[in-house]
CSV table of C-alpha atoms and ligand atoms in Angstrom, one decimal:
chain,number,residue,atom,x,y,z
P,19,MET,CA,-28.3,10.7,22.4
P,20,THR,CA,-26.9,8.8,25.2
P,21,THR,CA,-23.4,7.1,25.1
P,22,THR,CA,-22.3,4.2,27.2
P,23,ALA,CA,-18.8,3.3,27.8
P,24,LEU,CA,-18.3,-0.4,26.9
P,25,PRO,CA,-15.9,-2.6,29.0
P,26,GLN,CA,-12.7,-3.4,26.9
P,27,THR,CA,-14.0,-7.1,26.4
P,28,SER,CA,-17.4,-6.3,24.7
P,29,LEU,CA,-15.8,-4.0,22.2
P,30,GLN,CA,-16.9,-4.9,18.7
P,31,ILE,CA,-14.3,-6.7,16.5
P,32,PRO,CA,-14.3,-6.0,13.0
P,33,GLU,CA,-15.6,-9.1,11.2
P,34,HIS,CA,-12.9,-9.0,8.5
P,35,THR,CA,-9.9,-8.6,11.2
P,36,ALA,CA,-11.4,-11.4,13.0
P,37,SER,CA,-11.8,-14.0,10.0
P,38,ALA,CA,-8.3,-12.8,8.5
P,39,VAL,CA,-6.6,-13.5,11.7
P,40,CYS,CA,-8.3,-16.7,12.6
P,41,GLU,CA,-7.5,-18.0,9.1
P,42,GLY,CA,-3.9,-16.8,8.9
P,43,LEU,CA,-2.8,-17.9,12.4
P,44,ALA,CA,-4.5,-21.2,12.1
P,45,SER,CA,-2.5,-22.1,8.9
P,46,ARG,CA,0.9,-23.5,8.7
P,47,PRO,CA,3.0,-21.6,8.0
P,48,LYS,CA,1.3,-18.8,9.9
P,49,TRP,CA,0.4,-15.6,8.0
P,50,LEU,CA,-1.3,-12.2,8.6
P,51,PRO,CA,-2.9,-10.1,6.1
P,52,SER,CA,-0.7,-7.0,5.3
P,53,TRP,CA,-3.5,-4.4,5.5
P,54,LEU,CA,-3.5,-5.0,9.1
P,55,PHE,CA,-0.1,-2.9,9.0
P,56,TYR,CA,-1.9,0.4,8.6
P,57,ASP,CA,-3.3,1.5,11.7
P,58,ALA,CA,-2.5,5.1,12.8
P,59,GLU,CA,1.0,3.9,14.3
P,60,GLY,CA,1.6,1.7,11.2
P,61,SER,CA,0.9,4.6,8.9
P,62,ARG,CA,3.3,6.8,10.8
P,63,LEU,CA,6.1,4.3,10.7
P,64,PHE,CA,5.4,3.7,7.0
P,65,ASP,CA,6.1,7.3,6.4
P,66,GLN,CA,9.3,7.0,8.3
P,67,ILE,CA,10.3,4.2,6.1
P,68,THR,CA,9.8,6.2,3.1
P,69,GLU,CA,12.5,8.5,4.3
P,70,LEU,CA,15.1,5.9,5.1
P,71,PRO,CA,18.3,6.1,3.3
P,72,GLU,CA,18.0,2.3,2.5
P,73,TYR,CA,14.4,2.6,1.1
P,74,TYR,CA,15.1,3.8,-2.5
P,75,VAL,CA,11.6,3.1,-3.5
P,76,THR,CA,10.0,6.4,-2.6
P,77,ARG,CA,12.8,8.6,-3.5
P,78,THR,CA,13.3,7.0,-6.9
P,79,GLU,CA,9.6,7.2,-7.8
P,80,ARG,CA,9.3,10.7,-6.5
P,81,SER,CA,12.3,11.8,-8.9
P,82,ILE,CA,10.5,10.2,-11.9
P,83,LEU,CA,7.2,12.0,-10.9
P,84,ALA,CA,9.1,15.3,-10.4
P,85,ALA,CA,10.8,14.9,-13.9
P,86,ARG,CA,7.7,13.9,-15.7
P,87,ALA,CA,4.7,15.6,-14.0
P,88,GLU,CA,4.0,17.8,-16.8
P,89,GLU,CA,3.9,15.1,-19.4
P,90,ILE,CA,2.0,12.7,-17.4
P,91,ILE,CA,-0.7,15.3,-16.6
P,92,GLY,CA,-0.9,16.6,-20.2
P,93,LEU,CA,-1.1,12.8,-21.7
P,94,ALA,CA,-3.9,11.9,-19.3
P,95,ALA,CA,-5.9,15.1,-19.7
P,96,GLY,CA,-6.0,15.2,-23.4
P,97,GLY,CA,-7.9,18.2,-24.0
P,98,ASP,CA,-10.1,17.7,-20.9
P,99,ALA,CA,-10.0,18.6,-17.2
P,100,LEU,CA,-8.6,15.8,-14.9
P,101,ARG,CA,-10.1,14.6,-11.7
P,102,ILE,CA,-7.6,12.5,-9.7
P,103,VAL,CA,-8.5,9.3,-7.6
P,104,GLU,CA,-5.7,7.6,-5.7
P,105,LEU,CA,-5.7,4.0,-4.4
P,106,GLY,CA,-4.0,3.5,-1.3
P,107,ALA,CA,-3.2,7.3,-0.8
P,108,GLY,CA,-1.7,7.2,2.7
P,109,SER,CA,-0.3,10.7,3.3
P,110,ALA,CA,-0.3,11.4,-0.4
P,111,ASP,CA,3.2,13.0,-0.4
P,112,LYS,CA,4.3,12.3,-3.8
P,113,THR,CA,0.9,13.2,-5.0
P,114,ARG,CA,1.4,16.6,-4.3
P,115,LEU,CA,3.8,16.9,-7.4
P,116,LEU,CA,1.0,15.7,-9.8
P,117,LEU,CA,-1.7,17.8,-8.0
P,118,SER,CA,0.1,21.1,-8.2
P,119,THR,CA,0.9,20.5,-11.9
P,120,ALA,CA,-2.8,19.8,-12.7
P,121,VAL,CA,-3.8,23.1,-10.8
P,122,ASP,CA,-1.6,25.0,-13.0
P,123,ARG,CA,-3.5,23.8,-16.0
P,124,GLN,CA,-6.9,23.9,-14.7
P,125,ASP,CA,-8.2,26.2,-11.9
P,126,THR,CA,-9.8,23.5,-9.7
P,127,VAL,CA,-8.8,19.8,-9.2
P,128,PHE,CA,-11.0,17.2,-7.5
P,129,TYR,CA,-8.8,15.0,-5.8
P,130,GLU,CA,-10.3,11.6,-4.1
P,131,PRO,CA,-7.8,9.9,-2.0
P,132,VAL,CA,-8.9,6.2,-1.0
P,133,ASP,CA,-7.2,4.5,1.9
P,134,VAL,CA,-8.2,2.2,4.6
P,135,CYS,CA,-6.4,4.5,7.2
P,136,ALA,CA,-8.8,7.4,8.2
P,137,SER,CA,-6.1,9.4,10.2
P,138,ALA,CA,-3.7,9.3,7.3
P,139,LEU,CA,-6.4,10.6,4.9
P,140,GLU,CA,-7.5,13.4,7.2
P,141,GLU,CA,-3.9,14.6,7.6
P,142,ALA,CA,-3.3,14.5,3.8
P,143,ARG,CA,-6.5,16.5,3.1
P,144,GLU,CA,-5.7,19.2,5.8
P,145,ARG,CA,-2.1,19.6,4.4
P,146,ILE,CA,-3.2,19.5,0.7
P,147,GLU,CA,-5.8,22.1,0.9
P,148,ARG,CA,-3.6,24.3,2.8
P,149,GLU,CA,-0.5,23.8,0.5
P,150,ILE,CA,-2.2,23.7,-3.0
P,151,PRO,CA,-5.1,25.9,-3.2
P,152,GLY,CA,-7.4,24.9,-6.0
P,153,VAL,CA,-7.3,21.4,-4.9
P,154,ILE,CA,-10.6,19.9,-3.4
P,155,VAL,CA,-10.1,16.9,-1.6
P,156,SER,CA,-12.7,14.3,-0.8
P,157,PRO,CA,-11.2,11.4,1.0
P,158,ARG,CA,-12.7,7.9,1.1
P,159,VAL,CA,-12.1,5.4,3.8
P,160,GLN,CA,-12.4,2.3,1.7
P,161,ASP,CA,-10.8,-1.0,1.0
P,162,TYR,CA,-10.1,-0.5,-2.6
P,163,THR,CA,-9.4,-4.1,-3.2
P,164,LYS,CA,-13.1,-4.7,-2.6
P,165,GLY,CA,-13.8,-2.6,-5.7
P,166,MET,CA,-14.5,1.2,-5.8
P,167,GLU,CA,-17.6,3.4,-5.7
P,168,LEU,CA,-16.5,6.7,-7.5
P,169,ASP,CA,-18.9,9.7,-8.1
P,170,PRO,CA,-19.6,10.1,-11.9
P,171,PRO,CA,-17.1,12.7,-13.5
P,172,ASN,CA,-18.6,16.2,-14.4
P,173,PRO,CA,-19.1,16.8,-18.1
P,174,GLY,CA,-15.8,17.5,-19.7
P,175,GLU,CA,-13.8,15.7,-16.9
P,176,ARG,CA,-11.6,12.7,-17.4
P,177,ARG,CA,-10.4,10.6,-14.5
P,178,LEU,CA,-6.7,9.8,-13.8
P,179,ALA,CA,-6.3,7.0,-11.2
P,180,LEU,CA,-3.0,6.8,-9.4
P,181,TYR,CA,-1.8,3.5,-8.0
P,182,ILE,CA,1.8,4.4,-7.1
P,183,GLY,CA,4.3,3.3,-4.6
P,184,SER,CA,4.5,-0.2,-5.9
P,185,SER,CA,1.5,-1.0,-3.8
P,186,ILE,CA,0.4,-3.4,-6.6
P,187,GLY,CA,3.4,-5.6,-5.7
P,188,ASN,CA,2.1,-6.4,-2.2
P,189,PHE,CA,-0.6,-8.6,-3.8
P,190,GLU,CA,-0.2,-12.0,-5.2
P,191,PRO,CA,0.1,-11.8,-9.1
P,192,GLU,CA,-3.5,-13.2,-9.5
P,193,GLU,CA,-4.8,-10.8,-7.0
P,194,ALA,CA,-2.8,-7.9,-8.8
P,195,GLU,CA,-4.4,-8.8,-12.0
P,196,LEU,CA,-7.9,-8.9,-10.5
P,197,LEU,CA,-7.2,-5.7,-8.8
P,198,LEU,CA,-6.4,-4.0,-12.1
P,199,GLU,CA,-9.5,-5.3,-13.7
P,200,ARG,CA,-11.6,-3.7,-10.7
P,201,VAL,CA,-9.7,-0.3,-11.2
P,202,ARG,CA,-10.4,-0.7,-15.0
P,203,ASP,CA,-14.2,-1.4,-14.4
P,204,ALA,CA,-14.4,1.7,-12.0
P,205,LEU,CA,-13.2,3.9,-15.1
P,206,ALA,CA,-14.5,5.0,-18.4
P,207,PRO,CA,-13.0,4.3,-21.7
P,208,GLY,CA,-10.3,7.5,-22.2
P,209,ASP,CA,-9.5,7.7,-18.3
P,210,SER,CA,-6.1,6.8,-17.5
P,211,LEU,CA,-4.2,4.8,-14.7
P,212,LEU,CA,-0.6,5.8,-13.6
P,213,LEU,CA,1.0,2.7,-12.0
P,214,GLY,CA,4.3,2.7,-10.2
P,215,VAL,CA,6.1,-0.5,-9.9
P,216,ASP,CA,9.4,-1.5,-8.3
P,217,LEU,CA,11.8,-3.5,-10.6
P,218,VAL,CA,14.2,-6.3,-9.9
P,219,LYS,CA,17.6,-5.2,-9.0
P,220,ASP,CA,20.5,-6.7,-6.8
P,221,ARG,CA,19.7,-8.6,-3.9
P,222,ALA,CA,21.7,-6.5,-1.3
P,223,THR,CA,19.8,-3.3,-2.3
P,224,LEU,CA,16.5,-5.0,-2.1
P,225,LEU,CA,17.3,-6.6,1.2
P,226,ALA,CA,18.6,-3.5,2.8
P,227,ALA,CA,15.3,-1.5,1.7
P,228,TYR,CA,13.3,-4.0,3.7
P,229,ASP,CA,15.6,-4.4,6.9
P,230,ASP,CA,17.0,-0.9,7.4
P,231,ALA,CA,19.8,-0.2,10.0
P,232,ALA,CA,17.6,1.9,12.3
P,233,GLY,CA,15.1,-0.8,12.6
P,234,VAL,CA,12.1,1.2,11.5
P,235,THR,CA,11.0,-1.6,9.1
P,236,ALA,CA,11.2,-4.1,11.9
P,237,ALA,CA,9.2,-1.9,14.1
P,238,PHE,CA,6.5,-1.6,11.5
P,239,ASN,CA,6.4,-5.2,11.1
P,240,ARG,CA,6.1,-5.8,14.9
P,241,ASN,CA,3.4,-3.2,15.1
P,242,VAL,CA,1.0,-5.7,13.7
P,243,LEU,CA,1.2,-7.8,16.9
P,244,VAL,CA,0.8,-4.7,19.0
P,245,ARG,CA,-2.5,-3.8,17.1
P,246,LEU,CA,-3.7,-7.5,17.7
P,247,ASN,CA,-3.0,-7.2,21.2
P,248,ARG,CA,-5.0,-3.9,21.4
P,249,GLU,CA,-7.7,-4.9,19.1
P,250,LEU,CA,-8.2,-8.6,20.1
P,251,GLY,CA,-6.9,-8.4,23.6
P,252,SER,CA,-4.2,-11.0,22.6
P,253,ASN,CA,-0.9,-11.3,24.5
P,254,PHE,CA,1.8,-11.4,21.9
P,255,ASP,CA,5.2,-10.3,23.3
P,256,PRO,CA,6.1,-8.3,20.2
P,257,GLU,CA,9.8,-8.0,21.4
P,258,ALA,CA,10.1,-11.7,21.4
P,259,PHE,CA,9.7,-11.6,17.6
P,260,THR,CA,12.5,-10.5,15.1
P,261,HIS,CA,11.8,-9.1,11.8
P,262,ARG,CA,13.1,-11.0,8.9
P,263,ALA,CA,13.4,-9.9,5.4
P,264,VAL,CA,14.2,-12.7,2.6
P,265,TRP,CA,14.7,-12.3,-1.2
P,266,ASN,CA,12.8,-15.1,-2.8
P,267,ARG,CA,14.3,-15.0,-6.3
P,268,PHE,CA,12.3,-17.7,-7.5
P,269,ARG,CA,9.0,-15.9,-6.9
P,270,SER,CA,10.7,-12.4,-7.5
P,271,ARG,CA,9.6,-11.1,-4.2
P,272,ILE,CA,10.6,-9.9,-1.0
P,273,GLU,CA,9.1,-11.4,2.0
P,274,MET,CA,8.7,-10.1,5.4
P,275,HIS,CA,8.5,-12.5,8.3
P,276,LEU,CA,8.3,-12.3,12.0
P,277,ALA,CA,10.4,-15.0,13.7
P,278,ASN,CA,9.4,-16.1,17.3
P,279,LEU,CA,12.7,-16.5,19.2
P,280,LEU,CA,11.5,-18.7,22.2
P,281,PRO,CA,8.6,-21.2,22.6
P,282,GLN,CA,5.6,-19.1,23.8
P,283,THR,CA,1.9,-19.7,24.1
P,284,VAL,CA,-0.2,-16.7,22.7
P,285,GLN,CA,-4.0,-16.3,23.9
P,286,ILE,CA,-6.4,-14.4,21.5
P,287,PRO,CA,-9.4,-14.2,23.9
P,288,ALA,CA,-11.6,-12.3,21.4
P,289,LEU,CA,-11.2,-15.2,18.8
P,290,ASP,CA,-11.0,-18.0,21.4
P,291,MET,CA,-7.7,-18.9,20.3
P,292,ARG,CA,-4.7,-20.4,22.0
P,293,LEU,CA,-1.7,-20.7,19.8
P,294,GLU,CA,1.6,-22.5,20.5
P,295,PHE,CA,4.6,-20.9,18.9
P,296,SER,CA,7.8,-23.1,18.7
P,297,ALA,CA,11.2,-21.5,18.7
P,298,GLY,CA,12.1,-20.1,15.3
P,299,GLU,CA,8.5,-20.4,14.1
P,300,THR,CA,7.5,-17.5,11.7
P,301,ILE,CA,4.4,-15.5,10.7
P,302,HIS,CA,4.5,-14.4,7.0
P,303,THR,CA,3.4,-10.8,7.1
P,304,GLU,CA,4.1,-9.4,3.7
P,305,ASN,CA,5.2,-9.9,0.2
P,306,SER,CA,6.6,-7.3,-2.1
P,307,TYR,CA,7.0,-8.4,-5.8
P,308,LYS,CA,9.6,-7.0,-8.0
P,309,TYR,CA,9.0,-6.7,-11.6
P,310,GLN,CA,10.9,-7.3,-14.8
P,311,PRO,CA,10.8,-4.4,-17.3
P,312,GLY,CA,7.6,-4.7,-19.4
P,313,GLN,CA,5.9,-6.9,-16.9
P,314,ALA,CA,3.7,-4.2,-15.6
P,315,GLU,CA,2.7,-3.1,-19.3
P,316,ALA,CA,1.7,-6.7,-19.8
P,317,MET,CA,-0.7,-6.8,-16.7
P,318,LEU,CA,-2.2,-3.6,-17.6
P,319,VAL,CA,-3.0,-5.0,-21.0
P,320,GLU,CA,-4.6,-8.1,-19.6
P,321,ALA,CA,-6.7,-5.8,-17.5
P,322,GLY,CA,-8.1,-3.7,-20.3
P,323,PHE,CA,-5.8,-0.8,-20.6
P,324,ASP,CA,-3.6,0.3,-23.4
P,325,PRO,CA,-0.1,1.3,-22.1
P,326,ALA,CA,0.8,4.6,-23.4
P,327,THR,CA,4.3,5.6,-22.0
P,328,THR,CA,6.6,4.2,-19.4
P,329,TRP,CA,9.4,6.2,-17.6
P,330,THR,CA,12.1,4.9,-15.5
P,331,ASP,CA,15.1,6.3,-13.4
P,332,GLU,CA,18.5,6.2,-14.9
P,333,LYS,CA,19.5,3.0,-12.8
P,334,GLY,CA,16.4,1.3,-14.1
P,335,TRP,CA,15.1,0.7,-10.5
P,336,PHE,CA,11.7,1.8,-10.8
P,337,ALA,CA,8.9,2.1,-13.4
P,338,VAL,CA,5.9,4.4,-13.8
P,339,CYS,CA,3.5,3.3,-16.6
P,340,LEU,CA,0.6,5.5,-17.9
P,341,ALA,CA,-2.1,3.4,-19.4
P,342,ARG,CA,-5.5,4.4,-20.9
P,343,ALA,CA,-8.7,2.5,-20.2
P,344,ASN,CA,-10.0,0.8,-23.5
X,418,LIG,N1,4.5,-1.3,-1.4
X,418,LIG,C1,5.7,-0.6,-1.1
X,418,LIG,C2,6.7,-1.8,-1.0
X,418,LIG,O1,6.5,-3.0,-1.1
X,418,LIG,C3,5.6,-0.2,0.4
X,418,LIG,C4,5.5,-1.2,1.5
X,418,LIG,C5,4.4,-1.9,1.8
X,418,LIG,C6,6.6,-1.5,2.5
X,418,LIG,N2,4.8,-2.8,2.9
X,418,LIG,C7,6.0,-2.6,3.3
X,418,LIG,C8,7.8,-1.1,2.6
X,418,LIG,C9,6.9,-3.0,4.3
X,418,LIG,C10,8.6,-1.8,3.6
X,418,LIG,C11,8.0,-2.6,4.5
X,418,LIG,O2,8.1,-1.5,-0.8
């Protein structure tokens, strides 16, 4: 086999990156798809976000999972062995609570983390196999929003799908519903889905979680431009953009934007684009929908699930719902 080093300009640009960036940046207001956040650096910054004092989401969900792991695993398994698939697994930190509980009940647990970030999956696999003997990890680098190809379960096994971290909230309501339907289609009757959703709470708490004092969320947001510069050869000045978090209470979502401070022209050679940014112009990079109690269960019913149990923390900030595929 021969390998040839290609000059930078002839690197292959993934088609989906090209078309999404073209469409988003040609729109008014400009936007970018949020999956672009998760390159290796973005996944690393995101892990840092989950440890910030202001970012209550991870900590709160983890406390619910820690308190309820036995109950969750027991209900999902019924009398069968469980096989666990996780959508958007990332570093799979909270999942370890559920995996070790499952290993206590059955000797071997198959765990299939699905994520768009290969490096995060590889690290998760290495760490989980080292720390929880009995778990066999088969990572899948897949975009789960496009549907999932799962191996058929072994006889006597049921699946538990995990979709935690309120990742569902990063989709528009119609997309979120479609996504749940796709997950339902990938499962068999009797399989379960564990869905974690963030609930509406006071504005100050919400805003601080998406605009931390240390500036990690700001760096995470700007990293999308660093990625475009690297992958598309563009000349964004990431530091010329400020991170802005907005609570849109009419749509019940936190919005993240990048606001350009001074007029600038950006070239994107790979897409043959030239963009004028006026002072103050924004790029909308992400939404994080927050739900009312009961709303996640209603979405699950629409998608073909029977909600079984919902657990929340004592402040009622976060909900974890277990539902069975019907
Ligand atoms: N889904 C989580 C949330 O909305 C995680 C997340 C996605 C996030 N993108 C983010 C957190 C951007 C902070 C900033 O909270």
